[in-house]
Coordinates of C-alpha atoms in Angstrom, one line a residue:
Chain A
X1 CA 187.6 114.5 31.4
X2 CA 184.0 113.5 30.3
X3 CA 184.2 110.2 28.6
X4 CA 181.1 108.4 27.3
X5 CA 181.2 104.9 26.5
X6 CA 180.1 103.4 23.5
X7 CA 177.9 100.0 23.9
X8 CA 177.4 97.7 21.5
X9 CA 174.5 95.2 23.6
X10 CA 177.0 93.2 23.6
X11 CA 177.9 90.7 27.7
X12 CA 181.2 91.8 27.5
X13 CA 180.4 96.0 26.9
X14 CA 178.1 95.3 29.8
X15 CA 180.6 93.4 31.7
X16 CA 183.5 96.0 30.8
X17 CA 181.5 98.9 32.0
X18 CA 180.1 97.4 35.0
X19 CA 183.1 96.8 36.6
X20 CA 183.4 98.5 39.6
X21 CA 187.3 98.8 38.7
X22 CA 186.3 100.6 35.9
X23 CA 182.6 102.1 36.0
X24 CA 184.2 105.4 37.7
X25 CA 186.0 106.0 34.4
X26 CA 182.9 106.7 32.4
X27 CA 180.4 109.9 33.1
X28 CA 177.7 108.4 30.5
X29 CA 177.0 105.1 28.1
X30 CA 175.4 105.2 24.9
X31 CA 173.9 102.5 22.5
X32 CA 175.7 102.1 19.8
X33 CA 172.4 102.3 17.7
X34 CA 171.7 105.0 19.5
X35 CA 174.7 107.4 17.9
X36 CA 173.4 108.7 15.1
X37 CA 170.9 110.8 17.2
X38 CA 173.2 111.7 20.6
X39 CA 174.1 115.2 21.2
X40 CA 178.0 114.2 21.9
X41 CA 179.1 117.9 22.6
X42 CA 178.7 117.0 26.5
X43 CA 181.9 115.0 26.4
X44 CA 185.2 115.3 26.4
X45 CA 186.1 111.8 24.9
X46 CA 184.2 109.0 23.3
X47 CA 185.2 105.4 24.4
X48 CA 184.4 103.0 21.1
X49 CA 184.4 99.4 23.6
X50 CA 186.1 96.9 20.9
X51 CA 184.0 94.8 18.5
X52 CA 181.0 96.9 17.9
X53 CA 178.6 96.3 15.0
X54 CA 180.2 98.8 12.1
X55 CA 177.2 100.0 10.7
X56 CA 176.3 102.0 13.7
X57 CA 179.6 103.6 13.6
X58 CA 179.3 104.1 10.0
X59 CA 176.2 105.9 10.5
X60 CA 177.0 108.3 13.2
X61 CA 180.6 109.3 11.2
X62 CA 179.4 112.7 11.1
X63 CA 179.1 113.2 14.3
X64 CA 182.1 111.6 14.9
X65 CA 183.8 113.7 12.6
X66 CA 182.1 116.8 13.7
X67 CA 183.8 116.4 17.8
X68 CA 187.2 116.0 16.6
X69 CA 187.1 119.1 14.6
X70 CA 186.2 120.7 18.3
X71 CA 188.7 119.0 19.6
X72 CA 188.0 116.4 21.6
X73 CA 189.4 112.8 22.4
X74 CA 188.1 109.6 20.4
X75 CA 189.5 106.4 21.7
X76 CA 188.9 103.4 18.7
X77 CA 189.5 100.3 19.8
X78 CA 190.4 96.8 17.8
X79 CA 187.9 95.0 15.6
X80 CA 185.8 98.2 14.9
X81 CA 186.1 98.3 11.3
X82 CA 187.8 102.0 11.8
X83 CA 189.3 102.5 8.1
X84 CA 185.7 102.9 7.4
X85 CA 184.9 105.8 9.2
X86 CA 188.0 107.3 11.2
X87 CA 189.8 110.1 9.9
X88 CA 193.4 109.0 8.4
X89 CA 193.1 105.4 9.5
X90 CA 194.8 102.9 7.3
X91 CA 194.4 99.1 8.7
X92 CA 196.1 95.8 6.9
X93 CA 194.7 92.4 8.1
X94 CA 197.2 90.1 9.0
X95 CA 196.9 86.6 10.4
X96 CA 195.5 86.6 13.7
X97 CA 197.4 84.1 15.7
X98 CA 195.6 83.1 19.1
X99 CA 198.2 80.6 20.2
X100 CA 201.6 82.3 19.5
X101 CA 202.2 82.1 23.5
X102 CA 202.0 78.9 24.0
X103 CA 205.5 78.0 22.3
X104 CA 207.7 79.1 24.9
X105 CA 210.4 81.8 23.6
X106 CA 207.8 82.8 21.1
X107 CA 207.9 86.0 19.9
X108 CA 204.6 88.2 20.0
X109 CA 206.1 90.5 17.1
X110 CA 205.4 93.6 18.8
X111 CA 207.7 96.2 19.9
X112 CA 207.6 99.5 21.9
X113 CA 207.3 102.3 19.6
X114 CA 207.4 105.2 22.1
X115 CA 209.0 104.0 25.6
X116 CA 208.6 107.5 26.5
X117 CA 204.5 107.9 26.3
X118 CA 202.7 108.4 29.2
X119 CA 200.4 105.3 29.0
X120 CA 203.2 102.9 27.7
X121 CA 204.4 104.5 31.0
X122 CA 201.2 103.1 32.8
X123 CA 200.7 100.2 30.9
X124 CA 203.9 98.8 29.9
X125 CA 204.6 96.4 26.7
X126 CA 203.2 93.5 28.5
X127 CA 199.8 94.7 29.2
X128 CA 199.5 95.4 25.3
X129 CA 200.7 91.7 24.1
X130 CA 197.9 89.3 23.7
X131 CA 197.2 89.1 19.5
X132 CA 196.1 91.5 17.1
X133 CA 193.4 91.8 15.0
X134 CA 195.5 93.5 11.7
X135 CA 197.8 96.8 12.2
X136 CA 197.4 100.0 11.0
X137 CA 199.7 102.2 9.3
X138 CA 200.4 105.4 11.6
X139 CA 199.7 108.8 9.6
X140 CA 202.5 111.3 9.2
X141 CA 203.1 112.9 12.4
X142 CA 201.1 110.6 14.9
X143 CA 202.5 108.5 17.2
X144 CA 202.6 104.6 17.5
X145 CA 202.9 103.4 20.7
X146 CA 203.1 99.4 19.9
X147 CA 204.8 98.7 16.8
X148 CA 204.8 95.4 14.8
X149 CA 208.0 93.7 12.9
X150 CA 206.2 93.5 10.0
X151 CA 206.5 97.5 10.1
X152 CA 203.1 98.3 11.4
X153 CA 201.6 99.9 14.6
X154 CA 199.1 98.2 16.9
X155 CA 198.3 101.4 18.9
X156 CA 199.1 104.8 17.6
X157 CA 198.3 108.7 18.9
X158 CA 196.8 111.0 16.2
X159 CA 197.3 114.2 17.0
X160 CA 197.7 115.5 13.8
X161 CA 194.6 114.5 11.0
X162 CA 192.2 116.3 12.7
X163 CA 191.9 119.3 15.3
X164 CA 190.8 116.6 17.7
X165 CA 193.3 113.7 19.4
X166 CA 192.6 109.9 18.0
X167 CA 193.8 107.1 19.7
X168 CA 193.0 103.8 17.7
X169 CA 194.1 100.2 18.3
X170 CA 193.6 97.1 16.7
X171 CA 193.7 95.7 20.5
X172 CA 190.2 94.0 21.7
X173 CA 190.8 93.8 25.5
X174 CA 186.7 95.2 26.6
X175 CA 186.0 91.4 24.9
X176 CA 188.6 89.0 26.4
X177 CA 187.9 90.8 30.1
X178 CA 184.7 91.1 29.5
X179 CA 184.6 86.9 29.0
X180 CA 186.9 87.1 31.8
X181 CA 189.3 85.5 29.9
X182 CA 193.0 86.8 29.4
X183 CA 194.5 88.6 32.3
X184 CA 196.7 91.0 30.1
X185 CA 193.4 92.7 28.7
X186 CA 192.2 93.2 32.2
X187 CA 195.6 94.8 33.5
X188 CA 195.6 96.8 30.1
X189 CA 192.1 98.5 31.1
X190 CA 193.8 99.0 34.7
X191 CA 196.4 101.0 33.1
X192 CA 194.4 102.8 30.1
X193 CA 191.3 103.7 31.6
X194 CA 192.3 105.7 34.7
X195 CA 194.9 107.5 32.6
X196 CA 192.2 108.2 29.7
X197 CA 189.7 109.5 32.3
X198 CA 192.4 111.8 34.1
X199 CA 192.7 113.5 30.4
X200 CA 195.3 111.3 28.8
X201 CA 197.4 113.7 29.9
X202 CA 201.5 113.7 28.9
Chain B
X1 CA 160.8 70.7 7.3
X2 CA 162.7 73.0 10.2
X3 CA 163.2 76.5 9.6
X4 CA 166.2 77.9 11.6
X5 CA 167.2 81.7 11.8
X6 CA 170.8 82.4 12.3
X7 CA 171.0 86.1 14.0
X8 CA 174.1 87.4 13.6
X9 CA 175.6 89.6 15.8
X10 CA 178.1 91.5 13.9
X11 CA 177.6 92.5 10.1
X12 CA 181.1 92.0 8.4
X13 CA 181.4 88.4 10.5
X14 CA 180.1 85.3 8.8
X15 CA 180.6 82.1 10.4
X16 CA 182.0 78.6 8.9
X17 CA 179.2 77.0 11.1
X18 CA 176.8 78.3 8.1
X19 CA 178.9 76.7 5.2
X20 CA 178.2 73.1 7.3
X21 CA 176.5 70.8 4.7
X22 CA 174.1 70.2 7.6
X23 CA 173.7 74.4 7.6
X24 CA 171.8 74.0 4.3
X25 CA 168.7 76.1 4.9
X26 CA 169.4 77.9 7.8
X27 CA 168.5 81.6 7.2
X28 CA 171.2 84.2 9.1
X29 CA 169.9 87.6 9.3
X30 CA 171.2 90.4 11.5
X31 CA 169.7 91.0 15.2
X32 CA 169.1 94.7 14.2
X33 CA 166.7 93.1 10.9
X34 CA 164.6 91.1 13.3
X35 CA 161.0 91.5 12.7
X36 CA 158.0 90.5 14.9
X37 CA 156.6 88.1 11.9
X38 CA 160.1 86.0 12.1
X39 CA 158.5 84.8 15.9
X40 CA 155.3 83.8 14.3
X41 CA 157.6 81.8 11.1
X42 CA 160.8 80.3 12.3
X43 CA 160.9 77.0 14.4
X44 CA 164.6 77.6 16.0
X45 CA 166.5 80.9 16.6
X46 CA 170.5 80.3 16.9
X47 CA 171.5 82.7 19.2
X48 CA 175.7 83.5 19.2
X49 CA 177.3 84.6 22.1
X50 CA 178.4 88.6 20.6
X51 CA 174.5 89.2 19.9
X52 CA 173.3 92.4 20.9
X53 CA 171.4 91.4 24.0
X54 CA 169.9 94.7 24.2
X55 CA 168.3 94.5 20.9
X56 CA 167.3 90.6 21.7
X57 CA 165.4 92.0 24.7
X58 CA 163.7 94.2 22.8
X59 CA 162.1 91.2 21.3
X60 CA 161.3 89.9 24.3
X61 CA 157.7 89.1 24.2
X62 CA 157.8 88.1 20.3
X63 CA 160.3 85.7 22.1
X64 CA 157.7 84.7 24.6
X65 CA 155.4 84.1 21.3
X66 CA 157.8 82.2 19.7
X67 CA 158.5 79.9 22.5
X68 CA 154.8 79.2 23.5
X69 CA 154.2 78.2 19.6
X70 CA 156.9 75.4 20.0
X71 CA 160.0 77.5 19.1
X72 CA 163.4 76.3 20.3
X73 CA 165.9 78.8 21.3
X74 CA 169.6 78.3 21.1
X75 CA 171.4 81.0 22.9
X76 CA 174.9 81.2 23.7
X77 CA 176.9 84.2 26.1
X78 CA 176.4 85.6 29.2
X79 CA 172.6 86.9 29.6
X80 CA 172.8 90.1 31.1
X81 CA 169.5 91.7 29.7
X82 CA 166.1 90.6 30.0
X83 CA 165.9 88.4 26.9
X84 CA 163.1 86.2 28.7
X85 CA 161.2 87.6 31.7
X86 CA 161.7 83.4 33.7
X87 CA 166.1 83.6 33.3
X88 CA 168.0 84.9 35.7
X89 CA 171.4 86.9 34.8
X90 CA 174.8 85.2 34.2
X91 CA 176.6 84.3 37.6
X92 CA 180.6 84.0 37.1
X93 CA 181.9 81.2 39.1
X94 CA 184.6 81.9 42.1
X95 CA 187.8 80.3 40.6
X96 CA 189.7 81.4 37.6
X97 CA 192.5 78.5 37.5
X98 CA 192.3 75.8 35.1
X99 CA 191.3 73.2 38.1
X100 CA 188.3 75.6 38.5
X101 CA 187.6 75.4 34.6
X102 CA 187.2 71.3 34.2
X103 CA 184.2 70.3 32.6
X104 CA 182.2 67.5 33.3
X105 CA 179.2 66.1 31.7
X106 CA 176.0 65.2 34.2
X107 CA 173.2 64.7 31.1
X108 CA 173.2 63.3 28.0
X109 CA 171.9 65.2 25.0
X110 CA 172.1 64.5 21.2
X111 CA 173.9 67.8 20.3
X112 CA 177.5 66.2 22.4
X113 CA 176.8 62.7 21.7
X114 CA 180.4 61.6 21.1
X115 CA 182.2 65.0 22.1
X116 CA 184.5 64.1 24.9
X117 CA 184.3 66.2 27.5
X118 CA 188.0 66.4 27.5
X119 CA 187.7 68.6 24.4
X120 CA 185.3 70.6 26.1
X121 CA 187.8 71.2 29.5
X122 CA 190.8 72.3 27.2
X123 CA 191.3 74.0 23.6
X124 CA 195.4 73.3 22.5
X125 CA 195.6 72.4 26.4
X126 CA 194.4 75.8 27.5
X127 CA 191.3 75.6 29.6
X128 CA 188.3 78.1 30.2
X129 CA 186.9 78.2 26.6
X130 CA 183.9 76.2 27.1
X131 CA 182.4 78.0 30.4
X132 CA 183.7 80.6 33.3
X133 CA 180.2 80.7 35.0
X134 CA 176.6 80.2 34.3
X135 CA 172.8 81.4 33.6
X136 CA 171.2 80.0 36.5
X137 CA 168.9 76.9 35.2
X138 CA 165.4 77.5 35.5
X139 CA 163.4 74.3 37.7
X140 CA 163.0 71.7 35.6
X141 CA 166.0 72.3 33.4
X142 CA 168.0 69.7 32.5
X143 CA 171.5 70.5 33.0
X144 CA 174.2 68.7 30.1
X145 CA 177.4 70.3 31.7
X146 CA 178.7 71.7 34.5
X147 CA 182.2 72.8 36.2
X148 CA 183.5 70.4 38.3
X149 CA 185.4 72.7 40.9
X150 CA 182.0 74.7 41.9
X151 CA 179.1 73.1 40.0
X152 CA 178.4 76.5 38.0
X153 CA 175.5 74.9 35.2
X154 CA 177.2 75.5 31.9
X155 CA 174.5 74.6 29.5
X156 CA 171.1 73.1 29.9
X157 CA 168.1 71.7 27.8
X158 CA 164.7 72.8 29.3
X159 CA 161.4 71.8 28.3
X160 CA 159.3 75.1 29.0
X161 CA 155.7 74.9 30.8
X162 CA 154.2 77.1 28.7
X163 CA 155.7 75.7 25.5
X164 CA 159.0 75.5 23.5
X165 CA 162.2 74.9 24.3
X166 CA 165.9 76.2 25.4
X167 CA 169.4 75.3 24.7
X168 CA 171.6 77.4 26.9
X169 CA 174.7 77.6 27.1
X170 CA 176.3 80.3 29.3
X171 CA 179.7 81.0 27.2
X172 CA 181.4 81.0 24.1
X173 CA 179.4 80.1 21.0
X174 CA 178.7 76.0 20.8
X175 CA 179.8 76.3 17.3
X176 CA 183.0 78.3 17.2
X177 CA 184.4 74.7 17.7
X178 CA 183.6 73.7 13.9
X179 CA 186.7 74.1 12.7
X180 CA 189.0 72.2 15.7
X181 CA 190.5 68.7 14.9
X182 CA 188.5 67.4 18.3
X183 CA 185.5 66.0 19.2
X184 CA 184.1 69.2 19.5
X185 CA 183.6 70.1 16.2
X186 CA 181.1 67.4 16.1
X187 CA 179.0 69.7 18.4
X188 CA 177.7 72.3 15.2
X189 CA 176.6 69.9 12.8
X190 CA 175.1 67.6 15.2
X191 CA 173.4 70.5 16.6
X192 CA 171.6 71.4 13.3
X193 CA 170.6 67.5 12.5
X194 CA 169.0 67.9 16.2
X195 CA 166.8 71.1 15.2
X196 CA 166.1 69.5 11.7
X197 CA 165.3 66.1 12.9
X198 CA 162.3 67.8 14.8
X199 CA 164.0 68.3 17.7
X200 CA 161.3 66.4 19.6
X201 CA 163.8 63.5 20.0
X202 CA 164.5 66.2 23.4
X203 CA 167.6 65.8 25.6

């Protein structure tokens, strides 16, 4: 499908769509500023890189709003602020541990929530576990892919709030392999962007 | 007396570096509230490594102005838009393993005095924080650190022709390391006392 990535200026958005790996994936970038006066009606699904500056998003909620009630695909990813301006989106912070891994038998507190979904398929629970920026609470009906123990989701599928598909994580891997830091973000984006391109398909 | 502007890169963050006693004064304002005046007021611009480069560039030749007047820049990240027509873009060294990501120091500069460089190699013995490549040093730049494995420039101090100076450094932000129980945390304050002491003190 038609994907358009969002770009917040930012080394590691540049980085992250640059890639070669990963440049094939995308049809078209926009400027995050930029939103708020892009026609999105060309795409099929808008790619919201992790860590963008809020008030751009906030801004172009409309429009946001307006392609999920044609249907389309809106991929959210972590650190996005997206309880402010994505449909049905309930986010908790939590403490954001960077070092849990580094006590051996630690536990990274996440858990598959649906073994059977086509990009926990491709990706597998590793390729999700670095740390989490908050969880979200999954809406009636949607799908989390990566639950916590505390009884929240890290990655859900929301088929259901709005005519359109969301997929929203509190996940930040455009950052860490943008920095080139983190291996499990990069073999994350292996897994999630070639399946998000071919249509997320089931 | 030194005025500093603080451009923040993301609205809802808010760093500890600007609660430093030493932060006193410093005036943070968003990348996206930038005006052309600021260039033609301010005597430092702190730069953090999530800035949105694209907007910065945009600014490019108010940057120019600024630096020509006297200005010092601080910037921090990987420059990968045309911020300053004279700096090339980020180069990412080979190696990816830690003996790739030692540190070591080849010029002295106020801003580390006292920071070992050990604290600069490793974070909780995990290496790769301080630098994973480099914006290529203009001639004349003075580099403070480098990698030891390939030589990749981490950060340098350089004295501009035309006026003004930089502080670069080609990864994460020099002051995310405020809060640490290392040496490194000395690296925000003494950073400010640099730019308020008149910075002409130089490298």
């Amino acid at each position: 499908m038609s994907m358009a990535f969002i770009d917040g200026g930012t080394y590691y958005h540049h980085a992250t769509r640059n890639d070669p790996q990963f440049a094939p994936c995308f049809d078209a970038c926009i400027y995050a500023p930029e939103l708020d006066s892009t026609d999105l009606s060309p795409f099929d699904c808008i790619y919201v890189a992790s860590r963008q500056d809020p008030e751009y998003l906030l801004r172009a909620r409309p429009r946001f709003e307006a392609f999920l009630a044609a249907g389309k695909t809106l991929v959210v990813m972590g650190d996005n602020q997206a309880q402010d301006w994505v449909p049905g989106v309930c986010w908790e912070s939590t403490p954001v541990n960077f070092w849990w891994w580094l006590t051996p038998g630690a536990d990274s507190g996440l858990r598959l929530g649906a073994p059977e979904h086509p990009l926990v398929k491709a990706v597998g629970l590793d390729a999700f576990t670095w740390h989490r920026h908050g969880q979200l609470q999954v809406p009636a009906g949607a799908t989390s892919l990566v639950n916590t123990v505390e009884g929240g989701s890290v990655f859900y599928d929301d088929r259901v709030s709005t005519p359109g598909r969301i997929l929203v994580t509190t996940l930040d891997p455009c950052y860490h392999h943008g920095s080139r830091f983190m291996p499990s973000t990069t073999r994350f984006l292996r897994g999630f962007l070639p399946w998000l391109a071919a249509g997320a398909p089931d | 007396m030194t005025s500093i502007l603080y451009l923040r890169a993301i609205g809802h963050e808010f760093p500890s570096f600007l609660a430093l006693p030493e932060a006193e004064g410093v005036i943070a304002r968003h990348v996206r509230e930038l005006g052309e005046a600021d260039f033609d007021r301010f005597d430092a611009i702190l730069v953090p490594a999530h800035i949105d480069q694209r907007a910065l560039a945009s600014h490019s030749a108010g940057l120019t102005r600024f630096l020509n007047r006297g200005g010092t820049l601080v910037f921090n990240g990987h420059l990968v838009y045309p911020v300053l027509p004279e700096l090339e873009s980020f180069v990412p060294a080979p190696g990816g393993h830690l003996d790739d990501l030692i540190v070591e120091r080849v010029g002295e500069h106020p801003v580390f005095a006292g920071v070992e460089v050990q604290d600069l190699s490793f974070r909780r013995g995990v290496a790769g924080f301080y630098g994973r490549g480099a914006n290529p040093p203009p001639a004349g730049a003075v580099v403070l650190h480098r990698l030891k494995a390939d030589g990749s420039p981490l950060d340098w101090y350089w004295e501009r022709p035309q006026g003004g100076r930089i502080l670069m450094h080609g990864g994460n932000t020099l002051w995310m390391y405020v809060d640490d129980d290392t040496s490194a945390a000395r690296i925000g304050p003494q950073l400010l006392c640099w730019l308020k002491a008149g910075i002409h003190q130089g490298a």
